XYZ file of N, CA and C in Angstrom:
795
model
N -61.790 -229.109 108.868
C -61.633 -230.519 109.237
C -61.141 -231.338 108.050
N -61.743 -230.845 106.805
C -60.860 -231.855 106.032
C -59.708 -231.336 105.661
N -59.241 -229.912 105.405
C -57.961 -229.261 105.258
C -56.924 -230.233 106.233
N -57.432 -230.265 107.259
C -56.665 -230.756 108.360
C -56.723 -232.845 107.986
N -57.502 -233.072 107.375
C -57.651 -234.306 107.405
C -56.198 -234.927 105.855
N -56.373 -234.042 104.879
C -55.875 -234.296 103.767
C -54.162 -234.023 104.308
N -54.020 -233.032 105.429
C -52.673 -233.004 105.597
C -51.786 -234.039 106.617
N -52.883 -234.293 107.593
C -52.289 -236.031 108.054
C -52.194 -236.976 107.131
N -52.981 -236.998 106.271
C -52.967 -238.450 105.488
C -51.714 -238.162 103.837
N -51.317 -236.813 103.952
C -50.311 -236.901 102.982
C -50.717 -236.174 101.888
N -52.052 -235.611 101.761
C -52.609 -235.660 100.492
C -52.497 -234.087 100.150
N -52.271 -233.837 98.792
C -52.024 -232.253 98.245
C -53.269 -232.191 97.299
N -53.843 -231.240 96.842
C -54.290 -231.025 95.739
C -53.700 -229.645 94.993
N -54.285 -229.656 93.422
C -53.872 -228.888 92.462
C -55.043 -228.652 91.927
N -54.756 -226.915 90.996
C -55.485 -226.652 89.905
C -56.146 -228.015 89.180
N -56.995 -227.853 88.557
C -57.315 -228.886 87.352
C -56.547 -228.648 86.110
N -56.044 -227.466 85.526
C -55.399 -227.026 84.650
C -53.632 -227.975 84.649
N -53.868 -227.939 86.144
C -52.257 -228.727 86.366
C -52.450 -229.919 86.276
N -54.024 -230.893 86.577
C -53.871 -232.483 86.810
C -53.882 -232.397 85.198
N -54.181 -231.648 83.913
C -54.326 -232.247 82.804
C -55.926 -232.450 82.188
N -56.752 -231.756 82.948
C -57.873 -232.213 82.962
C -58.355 -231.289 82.086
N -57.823 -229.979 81.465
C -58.033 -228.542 80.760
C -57.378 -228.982 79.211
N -56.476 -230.384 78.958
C -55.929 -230.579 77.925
C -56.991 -231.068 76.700
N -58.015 -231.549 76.561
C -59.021 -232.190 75.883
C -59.533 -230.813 75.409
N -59.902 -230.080 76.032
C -60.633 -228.283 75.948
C -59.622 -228.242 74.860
N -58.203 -227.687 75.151
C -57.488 -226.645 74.318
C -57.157 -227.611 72.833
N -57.483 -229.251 72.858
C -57.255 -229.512 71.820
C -58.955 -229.317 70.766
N -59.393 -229.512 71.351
C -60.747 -229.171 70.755
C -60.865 -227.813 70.343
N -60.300 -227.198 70.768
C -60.074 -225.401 70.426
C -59.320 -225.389 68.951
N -58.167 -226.009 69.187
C -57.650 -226.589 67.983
C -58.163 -226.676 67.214
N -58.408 -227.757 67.354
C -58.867 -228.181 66.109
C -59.882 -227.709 65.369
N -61.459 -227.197 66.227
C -62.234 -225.956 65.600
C -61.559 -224.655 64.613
N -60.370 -224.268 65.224
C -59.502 -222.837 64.582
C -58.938 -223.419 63.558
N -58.746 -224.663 63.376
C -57.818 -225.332 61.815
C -58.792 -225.443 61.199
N -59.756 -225.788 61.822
C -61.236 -226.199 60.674
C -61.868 -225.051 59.701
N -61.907 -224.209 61.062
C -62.346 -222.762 60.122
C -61.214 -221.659 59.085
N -59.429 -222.045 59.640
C -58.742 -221.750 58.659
C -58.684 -222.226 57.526
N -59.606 -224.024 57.538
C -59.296 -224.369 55.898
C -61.030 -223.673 55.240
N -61.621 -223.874 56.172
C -63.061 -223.213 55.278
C -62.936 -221.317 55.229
N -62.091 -221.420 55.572
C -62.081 -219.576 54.654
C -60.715 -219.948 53.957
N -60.058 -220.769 53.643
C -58.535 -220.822 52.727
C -59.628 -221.485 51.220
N -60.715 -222.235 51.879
C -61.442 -223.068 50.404
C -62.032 -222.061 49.860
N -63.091 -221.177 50.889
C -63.682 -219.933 50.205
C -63.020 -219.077 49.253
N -61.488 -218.916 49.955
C -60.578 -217.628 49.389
C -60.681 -218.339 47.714
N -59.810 -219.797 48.082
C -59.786 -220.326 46.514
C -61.020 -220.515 45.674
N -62.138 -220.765 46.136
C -63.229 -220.729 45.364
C -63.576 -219.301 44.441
N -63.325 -218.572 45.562
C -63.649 -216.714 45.015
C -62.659 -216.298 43.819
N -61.341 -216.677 44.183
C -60.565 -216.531 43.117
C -60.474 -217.476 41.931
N -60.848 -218.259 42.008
C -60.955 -219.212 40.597
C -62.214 -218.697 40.247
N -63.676 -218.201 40.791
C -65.029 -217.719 40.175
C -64.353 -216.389 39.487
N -63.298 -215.983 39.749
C -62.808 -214.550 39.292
C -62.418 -214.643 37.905
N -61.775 -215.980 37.757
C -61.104 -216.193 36.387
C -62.054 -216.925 35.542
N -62.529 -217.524 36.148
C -63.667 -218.066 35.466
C -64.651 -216.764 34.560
N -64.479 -216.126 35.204
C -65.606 -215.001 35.035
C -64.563 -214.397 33.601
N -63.678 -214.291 33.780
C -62.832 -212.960 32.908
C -62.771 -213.630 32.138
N -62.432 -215.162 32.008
C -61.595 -215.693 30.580
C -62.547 -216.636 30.366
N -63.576 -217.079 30.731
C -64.461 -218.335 30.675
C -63.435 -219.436 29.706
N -63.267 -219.702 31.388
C -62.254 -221.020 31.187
C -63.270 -222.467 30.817
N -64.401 -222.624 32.123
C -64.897 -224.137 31.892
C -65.847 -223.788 30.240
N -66.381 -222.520 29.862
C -67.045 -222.551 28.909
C -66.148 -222.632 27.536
N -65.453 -222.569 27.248
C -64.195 -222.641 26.271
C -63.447 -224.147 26.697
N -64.068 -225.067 27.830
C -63.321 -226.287 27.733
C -61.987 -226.594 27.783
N -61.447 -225.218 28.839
C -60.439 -225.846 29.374
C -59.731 -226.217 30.456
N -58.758 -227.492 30.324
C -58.760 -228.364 31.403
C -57.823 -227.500 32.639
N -59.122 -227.817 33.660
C -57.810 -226.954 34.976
C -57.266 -228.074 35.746
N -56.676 -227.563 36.281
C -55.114 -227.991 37.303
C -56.020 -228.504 38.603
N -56.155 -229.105 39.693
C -56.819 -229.771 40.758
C -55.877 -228.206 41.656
N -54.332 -228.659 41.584
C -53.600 -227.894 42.496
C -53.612 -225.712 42.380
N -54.151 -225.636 41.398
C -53.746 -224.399 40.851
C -54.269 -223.159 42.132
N -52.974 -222.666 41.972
C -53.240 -221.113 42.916
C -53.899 -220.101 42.444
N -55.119 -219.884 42.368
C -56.329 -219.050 41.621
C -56.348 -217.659 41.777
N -55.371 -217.085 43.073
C -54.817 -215.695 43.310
C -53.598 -215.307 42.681
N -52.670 -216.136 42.732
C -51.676 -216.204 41.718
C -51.879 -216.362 40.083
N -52.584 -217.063 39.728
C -52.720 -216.617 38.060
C -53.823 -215.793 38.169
N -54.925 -214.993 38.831
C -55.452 -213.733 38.521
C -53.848 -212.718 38.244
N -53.166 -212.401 39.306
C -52.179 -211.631 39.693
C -51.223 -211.713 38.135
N -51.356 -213.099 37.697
C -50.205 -212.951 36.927
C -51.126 -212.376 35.444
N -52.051 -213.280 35.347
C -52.923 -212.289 34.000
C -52.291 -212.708 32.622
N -52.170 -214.277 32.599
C -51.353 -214.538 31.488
C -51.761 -214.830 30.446
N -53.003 -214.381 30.138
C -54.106 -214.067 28.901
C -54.049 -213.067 28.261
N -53.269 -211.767 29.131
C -54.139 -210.355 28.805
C -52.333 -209.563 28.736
N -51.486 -210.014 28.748
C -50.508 -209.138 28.602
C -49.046 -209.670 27.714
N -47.940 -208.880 27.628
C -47.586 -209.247 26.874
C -46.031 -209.984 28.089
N -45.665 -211.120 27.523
C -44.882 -211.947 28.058
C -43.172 -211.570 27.676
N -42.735 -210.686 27.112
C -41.462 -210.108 26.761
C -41.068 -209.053 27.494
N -39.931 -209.312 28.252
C -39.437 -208.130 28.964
C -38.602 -207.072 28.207
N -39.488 -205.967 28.585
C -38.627 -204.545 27.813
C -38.734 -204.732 26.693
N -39.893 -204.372 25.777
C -40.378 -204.647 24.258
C -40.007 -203.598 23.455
N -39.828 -202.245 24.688
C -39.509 -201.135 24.009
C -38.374 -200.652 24.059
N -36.960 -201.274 24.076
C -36.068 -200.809 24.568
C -35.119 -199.593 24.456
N -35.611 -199.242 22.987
C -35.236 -197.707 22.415
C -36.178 -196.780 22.441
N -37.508 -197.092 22.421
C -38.166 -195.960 23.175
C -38.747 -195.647 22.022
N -39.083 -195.733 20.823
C -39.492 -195.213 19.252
C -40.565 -195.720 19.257
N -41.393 -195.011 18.445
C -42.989 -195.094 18.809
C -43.709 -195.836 17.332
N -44.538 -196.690 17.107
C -44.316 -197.152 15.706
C -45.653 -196.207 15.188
N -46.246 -195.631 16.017
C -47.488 -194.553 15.568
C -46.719 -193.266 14.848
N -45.460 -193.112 14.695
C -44.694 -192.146 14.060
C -43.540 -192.490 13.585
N -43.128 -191.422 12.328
C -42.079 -192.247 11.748
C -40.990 -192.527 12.476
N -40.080 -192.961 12.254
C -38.774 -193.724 13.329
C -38.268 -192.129 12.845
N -37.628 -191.805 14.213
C -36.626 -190.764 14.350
C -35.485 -190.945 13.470
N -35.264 -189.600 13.024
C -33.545 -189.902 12.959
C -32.406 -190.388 13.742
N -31.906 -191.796 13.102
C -30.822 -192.231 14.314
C -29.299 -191.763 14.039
N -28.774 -190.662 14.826
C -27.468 -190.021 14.967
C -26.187 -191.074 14.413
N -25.584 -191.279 13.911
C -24.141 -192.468 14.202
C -23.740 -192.647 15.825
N -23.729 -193.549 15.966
C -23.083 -193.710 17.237
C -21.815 -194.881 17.421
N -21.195 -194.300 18.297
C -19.686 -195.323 18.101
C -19.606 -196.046 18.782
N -20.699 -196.757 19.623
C -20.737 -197.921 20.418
C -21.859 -197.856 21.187
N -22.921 -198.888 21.320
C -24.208 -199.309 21.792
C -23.583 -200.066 23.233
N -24.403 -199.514 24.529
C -24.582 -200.300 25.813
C -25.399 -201.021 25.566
N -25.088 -202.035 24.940
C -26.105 -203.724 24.780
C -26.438 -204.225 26.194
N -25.674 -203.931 27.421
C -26.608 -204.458 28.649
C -27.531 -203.441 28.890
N -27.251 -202.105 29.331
C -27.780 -200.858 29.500
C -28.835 -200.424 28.522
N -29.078 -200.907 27.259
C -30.064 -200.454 26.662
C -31.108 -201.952 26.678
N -30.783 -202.712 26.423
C -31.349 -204.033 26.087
C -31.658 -204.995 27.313
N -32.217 -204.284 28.891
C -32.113 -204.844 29.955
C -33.347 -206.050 29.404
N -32.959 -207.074 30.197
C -34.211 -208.307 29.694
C -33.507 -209.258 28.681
N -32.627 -208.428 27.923
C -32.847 -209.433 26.716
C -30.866 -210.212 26.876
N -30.927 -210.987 26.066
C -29.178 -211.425 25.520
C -29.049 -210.460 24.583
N -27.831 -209.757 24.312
C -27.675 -209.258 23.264
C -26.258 -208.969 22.812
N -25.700 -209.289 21.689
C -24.369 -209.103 21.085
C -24.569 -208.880 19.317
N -23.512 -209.020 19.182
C -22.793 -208.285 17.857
C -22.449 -208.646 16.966
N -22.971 -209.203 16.044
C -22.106 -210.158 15.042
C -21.780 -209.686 13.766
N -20.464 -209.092 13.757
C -20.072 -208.663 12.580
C -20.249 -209.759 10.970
N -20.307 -208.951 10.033
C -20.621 -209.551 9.050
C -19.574 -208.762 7.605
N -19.228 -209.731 6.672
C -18.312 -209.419 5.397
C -18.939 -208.089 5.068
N -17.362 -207.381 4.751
C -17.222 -206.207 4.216
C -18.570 -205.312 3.281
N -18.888 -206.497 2.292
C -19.512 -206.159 1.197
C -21.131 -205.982 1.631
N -21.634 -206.678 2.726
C -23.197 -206.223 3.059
C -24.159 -206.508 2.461
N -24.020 -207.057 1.040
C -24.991 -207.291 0.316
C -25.148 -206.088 -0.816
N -24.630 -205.245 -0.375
C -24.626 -204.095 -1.155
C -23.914 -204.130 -2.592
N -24.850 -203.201 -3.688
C -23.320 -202.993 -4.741
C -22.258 -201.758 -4.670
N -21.341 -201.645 -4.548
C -20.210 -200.586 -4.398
C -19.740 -200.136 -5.582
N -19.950 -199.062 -5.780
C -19.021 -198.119 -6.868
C -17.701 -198.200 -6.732
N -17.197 -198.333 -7.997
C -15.756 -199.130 -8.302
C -14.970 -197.713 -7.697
N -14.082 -197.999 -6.988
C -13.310 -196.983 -6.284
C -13.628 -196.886 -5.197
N -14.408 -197.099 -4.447
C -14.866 -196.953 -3.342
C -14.938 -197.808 -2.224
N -14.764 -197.390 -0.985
C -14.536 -198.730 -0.094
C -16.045 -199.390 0.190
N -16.062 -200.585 0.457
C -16.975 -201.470 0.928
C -17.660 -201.007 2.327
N -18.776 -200.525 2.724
C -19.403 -200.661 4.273
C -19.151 -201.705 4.969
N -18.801 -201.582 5.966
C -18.904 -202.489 7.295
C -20.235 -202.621 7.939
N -20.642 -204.068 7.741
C -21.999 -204.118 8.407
C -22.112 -205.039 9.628
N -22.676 -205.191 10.417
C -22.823 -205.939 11.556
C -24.613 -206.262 11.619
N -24.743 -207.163 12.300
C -26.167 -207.504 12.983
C -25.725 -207.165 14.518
N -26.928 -206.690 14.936
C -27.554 -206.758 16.435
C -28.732 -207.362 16.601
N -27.875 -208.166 17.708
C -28.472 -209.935 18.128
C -29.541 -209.286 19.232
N -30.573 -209.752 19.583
C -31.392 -209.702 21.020
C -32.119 -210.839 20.891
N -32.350 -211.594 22.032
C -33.165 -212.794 22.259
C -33.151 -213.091 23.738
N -34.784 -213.414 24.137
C -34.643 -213.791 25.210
C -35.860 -215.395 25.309
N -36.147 -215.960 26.363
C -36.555 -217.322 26.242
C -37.771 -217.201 27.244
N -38.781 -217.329 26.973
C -40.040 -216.879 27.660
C -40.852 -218.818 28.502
N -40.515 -218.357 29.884
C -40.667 -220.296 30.660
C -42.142 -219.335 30.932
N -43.145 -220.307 29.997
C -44.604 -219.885 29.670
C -45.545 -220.736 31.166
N -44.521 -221.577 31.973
C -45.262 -222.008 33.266
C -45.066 -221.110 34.360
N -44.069 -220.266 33.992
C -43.720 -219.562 35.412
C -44.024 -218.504 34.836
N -45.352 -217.865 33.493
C -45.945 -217.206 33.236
C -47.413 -217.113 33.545
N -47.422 -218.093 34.100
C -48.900 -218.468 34.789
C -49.882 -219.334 33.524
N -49.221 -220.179 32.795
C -50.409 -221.204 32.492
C -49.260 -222.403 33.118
N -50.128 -223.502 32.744
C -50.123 -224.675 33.152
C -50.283 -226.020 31.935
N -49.242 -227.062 32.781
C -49.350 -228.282 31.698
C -49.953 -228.877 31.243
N -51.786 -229.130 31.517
C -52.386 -229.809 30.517
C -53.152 -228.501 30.020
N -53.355 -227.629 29.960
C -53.247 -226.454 28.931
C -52.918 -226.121 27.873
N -51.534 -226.146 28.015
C -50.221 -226.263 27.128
C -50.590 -227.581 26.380
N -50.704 -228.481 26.984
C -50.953 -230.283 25.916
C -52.076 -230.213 25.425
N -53.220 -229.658 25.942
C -54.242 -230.666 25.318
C -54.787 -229.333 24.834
N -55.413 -228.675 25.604
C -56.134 -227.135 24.444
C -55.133 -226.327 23.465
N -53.829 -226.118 23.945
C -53.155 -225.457 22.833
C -53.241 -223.681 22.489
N -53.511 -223.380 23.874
C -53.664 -221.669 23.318
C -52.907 -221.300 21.996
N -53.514 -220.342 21.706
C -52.644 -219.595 20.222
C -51.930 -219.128 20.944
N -50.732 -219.329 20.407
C -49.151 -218.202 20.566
C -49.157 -217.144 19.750
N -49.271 -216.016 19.795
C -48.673 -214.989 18.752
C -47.616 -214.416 19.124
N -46.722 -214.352 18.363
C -46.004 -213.456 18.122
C -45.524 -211.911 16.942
N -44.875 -210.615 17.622
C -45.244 -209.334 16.768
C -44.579 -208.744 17.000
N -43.792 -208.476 16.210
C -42.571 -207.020 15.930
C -42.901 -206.104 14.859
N -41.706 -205.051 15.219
C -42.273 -203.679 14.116
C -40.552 -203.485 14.273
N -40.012 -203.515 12.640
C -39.192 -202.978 12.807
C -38.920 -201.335 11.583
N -37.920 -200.937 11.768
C -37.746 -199.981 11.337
C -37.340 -200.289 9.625
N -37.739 -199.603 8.377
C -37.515 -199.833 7.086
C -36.182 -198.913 6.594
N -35.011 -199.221 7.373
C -33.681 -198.605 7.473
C -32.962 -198.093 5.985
N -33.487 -199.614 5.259
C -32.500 -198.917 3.750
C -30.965 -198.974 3.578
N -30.332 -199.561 4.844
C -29.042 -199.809 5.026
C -28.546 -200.634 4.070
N -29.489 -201.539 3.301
C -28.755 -203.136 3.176
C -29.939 -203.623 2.227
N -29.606 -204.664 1.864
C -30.570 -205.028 1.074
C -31.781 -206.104 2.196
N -31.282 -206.409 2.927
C -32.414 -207.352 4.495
C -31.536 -206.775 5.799
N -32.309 -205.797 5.983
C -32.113 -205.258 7.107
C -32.701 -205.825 9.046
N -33.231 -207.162 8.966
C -33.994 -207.427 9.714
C -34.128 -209.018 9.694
N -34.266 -209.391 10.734
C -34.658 -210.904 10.971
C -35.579 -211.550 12.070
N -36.842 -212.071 11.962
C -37.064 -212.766 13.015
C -37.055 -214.407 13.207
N -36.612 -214.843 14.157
C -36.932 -216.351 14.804
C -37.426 -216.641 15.824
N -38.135 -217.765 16.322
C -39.070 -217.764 17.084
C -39.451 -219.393 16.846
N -39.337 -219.766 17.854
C -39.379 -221.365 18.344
C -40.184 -221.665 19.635
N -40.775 -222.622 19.266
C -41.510 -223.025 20.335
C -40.430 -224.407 20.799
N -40.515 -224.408 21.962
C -39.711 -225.408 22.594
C -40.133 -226.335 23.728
N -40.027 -227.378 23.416
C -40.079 -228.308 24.854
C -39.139 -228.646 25.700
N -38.809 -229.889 26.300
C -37.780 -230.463 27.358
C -36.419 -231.003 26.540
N -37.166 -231.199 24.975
C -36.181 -232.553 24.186
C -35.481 -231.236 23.085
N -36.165 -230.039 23.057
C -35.764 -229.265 21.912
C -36.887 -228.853 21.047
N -36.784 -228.419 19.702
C -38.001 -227.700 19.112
C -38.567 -227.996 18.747
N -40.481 -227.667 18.667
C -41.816 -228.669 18.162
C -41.938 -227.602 16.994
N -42.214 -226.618 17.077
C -42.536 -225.803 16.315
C -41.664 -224.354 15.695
N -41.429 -224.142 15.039
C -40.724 -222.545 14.668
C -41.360 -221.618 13.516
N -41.106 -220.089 13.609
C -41.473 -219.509 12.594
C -40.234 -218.480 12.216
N -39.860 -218.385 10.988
C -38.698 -217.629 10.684
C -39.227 -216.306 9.485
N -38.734 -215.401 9.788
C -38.799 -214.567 8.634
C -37.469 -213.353 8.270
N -37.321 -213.003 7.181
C -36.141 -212.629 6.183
C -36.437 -211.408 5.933
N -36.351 -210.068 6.201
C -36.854 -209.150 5.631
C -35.988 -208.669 4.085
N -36.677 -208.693 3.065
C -36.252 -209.155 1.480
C -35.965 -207.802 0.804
N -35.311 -207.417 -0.101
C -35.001 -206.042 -0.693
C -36.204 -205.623 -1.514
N -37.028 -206.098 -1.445
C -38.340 -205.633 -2.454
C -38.853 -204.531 -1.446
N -39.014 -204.880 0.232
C -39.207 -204.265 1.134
C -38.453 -202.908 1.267
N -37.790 -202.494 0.779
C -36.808 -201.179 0.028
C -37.729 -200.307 0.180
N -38.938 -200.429 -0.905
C -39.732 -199.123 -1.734
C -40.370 -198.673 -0.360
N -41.133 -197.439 -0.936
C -41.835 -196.610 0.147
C -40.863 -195.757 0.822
N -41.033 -195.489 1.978
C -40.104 -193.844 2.457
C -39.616 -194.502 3.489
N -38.629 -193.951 3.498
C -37.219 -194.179 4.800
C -37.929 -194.092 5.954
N -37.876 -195.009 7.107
C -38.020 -195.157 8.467
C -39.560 -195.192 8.303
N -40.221 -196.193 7.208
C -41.207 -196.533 7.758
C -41.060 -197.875 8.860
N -42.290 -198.194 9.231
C -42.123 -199.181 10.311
C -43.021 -200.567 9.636
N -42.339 -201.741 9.365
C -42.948 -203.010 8.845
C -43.207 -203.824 10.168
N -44.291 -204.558 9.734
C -44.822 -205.338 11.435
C -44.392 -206.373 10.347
N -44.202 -207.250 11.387
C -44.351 -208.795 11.311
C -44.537 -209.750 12.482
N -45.711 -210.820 12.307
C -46.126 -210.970 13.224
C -47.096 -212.807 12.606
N -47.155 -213.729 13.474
C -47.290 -215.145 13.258
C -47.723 -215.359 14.459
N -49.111 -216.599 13.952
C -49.624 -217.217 15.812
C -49.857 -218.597 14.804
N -49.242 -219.399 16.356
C -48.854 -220.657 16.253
C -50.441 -221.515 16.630
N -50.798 -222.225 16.335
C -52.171 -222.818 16.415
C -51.555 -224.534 16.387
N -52.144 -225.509 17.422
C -52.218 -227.294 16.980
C -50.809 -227.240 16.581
N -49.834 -226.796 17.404
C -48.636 -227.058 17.575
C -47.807 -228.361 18.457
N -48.784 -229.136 18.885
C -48.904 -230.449 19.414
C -47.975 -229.865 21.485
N -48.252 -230.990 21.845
C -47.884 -231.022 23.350
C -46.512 -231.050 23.820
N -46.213 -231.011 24.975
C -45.185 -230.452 24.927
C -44.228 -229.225 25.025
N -44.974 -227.969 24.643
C -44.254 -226.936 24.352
C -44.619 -226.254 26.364
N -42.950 -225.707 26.018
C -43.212 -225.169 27.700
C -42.492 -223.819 27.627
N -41.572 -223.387 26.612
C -40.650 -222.252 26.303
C -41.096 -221.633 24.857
N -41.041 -220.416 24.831
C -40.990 -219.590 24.017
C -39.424 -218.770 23.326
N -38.849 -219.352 22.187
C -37.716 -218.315 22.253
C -37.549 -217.449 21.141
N -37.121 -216.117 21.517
C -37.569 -215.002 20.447
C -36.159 -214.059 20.364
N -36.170 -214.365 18.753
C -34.182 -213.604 18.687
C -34.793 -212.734 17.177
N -34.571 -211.333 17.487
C -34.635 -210.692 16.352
C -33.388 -210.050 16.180
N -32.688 -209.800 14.687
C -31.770 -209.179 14.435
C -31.717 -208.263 13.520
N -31.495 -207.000 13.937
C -31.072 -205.665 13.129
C -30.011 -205.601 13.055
N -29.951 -204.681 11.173
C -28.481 -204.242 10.770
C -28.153 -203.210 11.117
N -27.297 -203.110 11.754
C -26.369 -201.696 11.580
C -24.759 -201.702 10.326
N -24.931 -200.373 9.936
C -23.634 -199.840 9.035
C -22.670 -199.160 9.644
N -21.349 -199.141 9.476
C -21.047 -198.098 9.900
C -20.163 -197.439 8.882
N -20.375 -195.821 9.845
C -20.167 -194.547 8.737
C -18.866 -194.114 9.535
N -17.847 -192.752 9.242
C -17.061 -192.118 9.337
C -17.201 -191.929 11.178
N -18.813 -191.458 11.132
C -18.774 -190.710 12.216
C -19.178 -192.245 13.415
N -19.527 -193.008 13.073
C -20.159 -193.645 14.040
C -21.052 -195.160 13.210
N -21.671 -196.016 13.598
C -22.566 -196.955 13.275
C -24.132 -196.635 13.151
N -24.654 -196.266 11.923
C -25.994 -196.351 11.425
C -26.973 -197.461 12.197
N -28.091 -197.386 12.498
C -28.836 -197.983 13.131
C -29.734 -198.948 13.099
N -30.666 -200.165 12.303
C -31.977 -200.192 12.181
C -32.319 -200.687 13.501
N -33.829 -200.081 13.838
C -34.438 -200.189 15.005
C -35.540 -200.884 15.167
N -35.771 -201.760 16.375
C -37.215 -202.957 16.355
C -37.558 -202.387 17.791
N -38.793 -202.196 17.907
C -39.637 -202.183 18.752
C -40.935 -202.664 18.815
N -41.529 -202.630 19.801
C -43.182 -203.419 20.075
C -43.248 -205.012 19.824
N -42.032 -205.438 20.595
C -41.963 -206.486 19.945
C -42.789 -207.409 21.243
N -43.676 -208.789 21.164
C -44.490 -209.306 21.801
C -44.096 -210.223 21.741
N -44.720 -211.549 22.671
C -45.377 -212.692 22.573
C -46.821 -212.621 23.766
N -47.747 -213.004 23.053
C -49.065 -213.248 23.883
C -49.639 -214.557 23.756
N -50.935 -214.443 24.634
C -51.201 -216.248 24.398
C -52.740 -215.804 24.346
N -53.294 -216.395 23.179
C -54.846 -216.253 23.449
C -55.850 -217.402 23.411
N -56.462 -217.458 24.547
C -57.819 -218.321 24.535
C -58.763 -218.621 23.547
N -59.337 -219.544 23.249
C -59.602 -219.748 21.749
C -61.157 -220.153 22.090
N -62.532 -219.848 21.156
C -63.626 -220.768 21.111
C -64.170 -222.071 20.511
């Protein structure tokens, strides 16, 4: 009787799902499932910042964190604990033993050996520094250039880090005690900001460095401390001599070469 009543008078009905009446439900569903995606996204970040906290005791060492910082991403990146130079070893020579004998060779793959770094060639006057026995021709010496530029934010620290605590920078090479020349070796190393350089350390390897036995290995190595704010780049250019002989170009060799950053008390 009323089937029959609703169809004289015109009248249809529908699902409730269709009048709209099911729409209040599925937003409330909503919004519960966003609620609980940000309280396990806060947990995730809480767990991972207690992680770093734990390894490097950041708040106990007093230093200032980031509001925004991705706490899975700098675990991952570990930019306390490793070394920030790509391909440190690029010849493969071990500084726990003496440097191999290096063969003459008549031309170096500077991309192919030196992946990571810039590297070229800069020939240098006949004479080398050397003295020459009268009659005799002069050596041809060259430097080999490598340098690369270390962006210490997209290494996983951060800008008031960098400004206001000041991690130590070190930097550390080992190069080979070649005997080619009277300074067989060079390092530079600049700390850099947006405007250009706050800080640098340079060193000369000097002919006094001569004595002792062929292909020992000399470290050299400097950490930057209260180098003021600002600094966001690291740039690191060492240069070895090579000679060349009849058969090919004599070698000197650098390896283990670093930059690290350490947390301070």
């Amino acid at each position: 009787m009323e089937q029959r009543t609703d169809e004289l008078l015109g009248r249809t009905t529908s699902p409730a799902s269709e009048r709209g009446e099911g729409a209040p439900a599925r937003g409330v569903m909503a919004s519960e499932q966003q609620q609980q995606q940000e309280e396990e996204e806060e947990k995730s970040r809480s767990s991972w910042r207690q992680r770093c906290e734990e390894r490097w005791g950041l708040a106990r060492r007093g230093v200032p964190l980031p509001d925004d910082a991705d706490w899975e991403a700098l675990w991952a990146l570990k930019p306390f604990e490793r070394n920030l130079l790509r391909n440190p070893n690029p010849e493969g020579v071990n500084i726990s033993e003496p440097a191999p004998p290096g063969a003459p060779r008549m031309s170096l793959d500077l991309q192919g050996v030196f992946k990571g770094w810039q590297a070229r060639i800069e020939p240098l006057p006949a004479d080398g520094g050397k003295k020459v026995p009268l009659g005799l021709v002069s050596p041809r010496y060259r430097w080999c250039v490598r340098e690369q530029r270390v962006d210490l934010l997209a290494a996983g620290l951060w800008g008031e880090l960098l400004d206001s605590y000041q991690p130590r920078i070190t930097v550390m090479d080992w190069y080979e005690n070649s005997k080619l020349a009277r300074s067989v070796y060079e390092l530079h190393v600049q700390l850099l900001g947006t405007d250009g350089a706050i800080a640098e350390f340079q060193y000369v390897a000097c002919e006094d460095e001569e004595g002792g036995a062929k292909q020992d290995w000399h470290q050299v190595s400097h950490v930057f401390r209260r180098y003021g704010p600002g600094v966001r780049f690291v740039h690191f250019l060492q240069k070895t001599k090579d000679v060349e002989m009849p058969a090919g170009y004599l070698r000197t060799r650098a390896t283990d070469s670093s930059i690290s950053v350490q947390l301070w008390d």
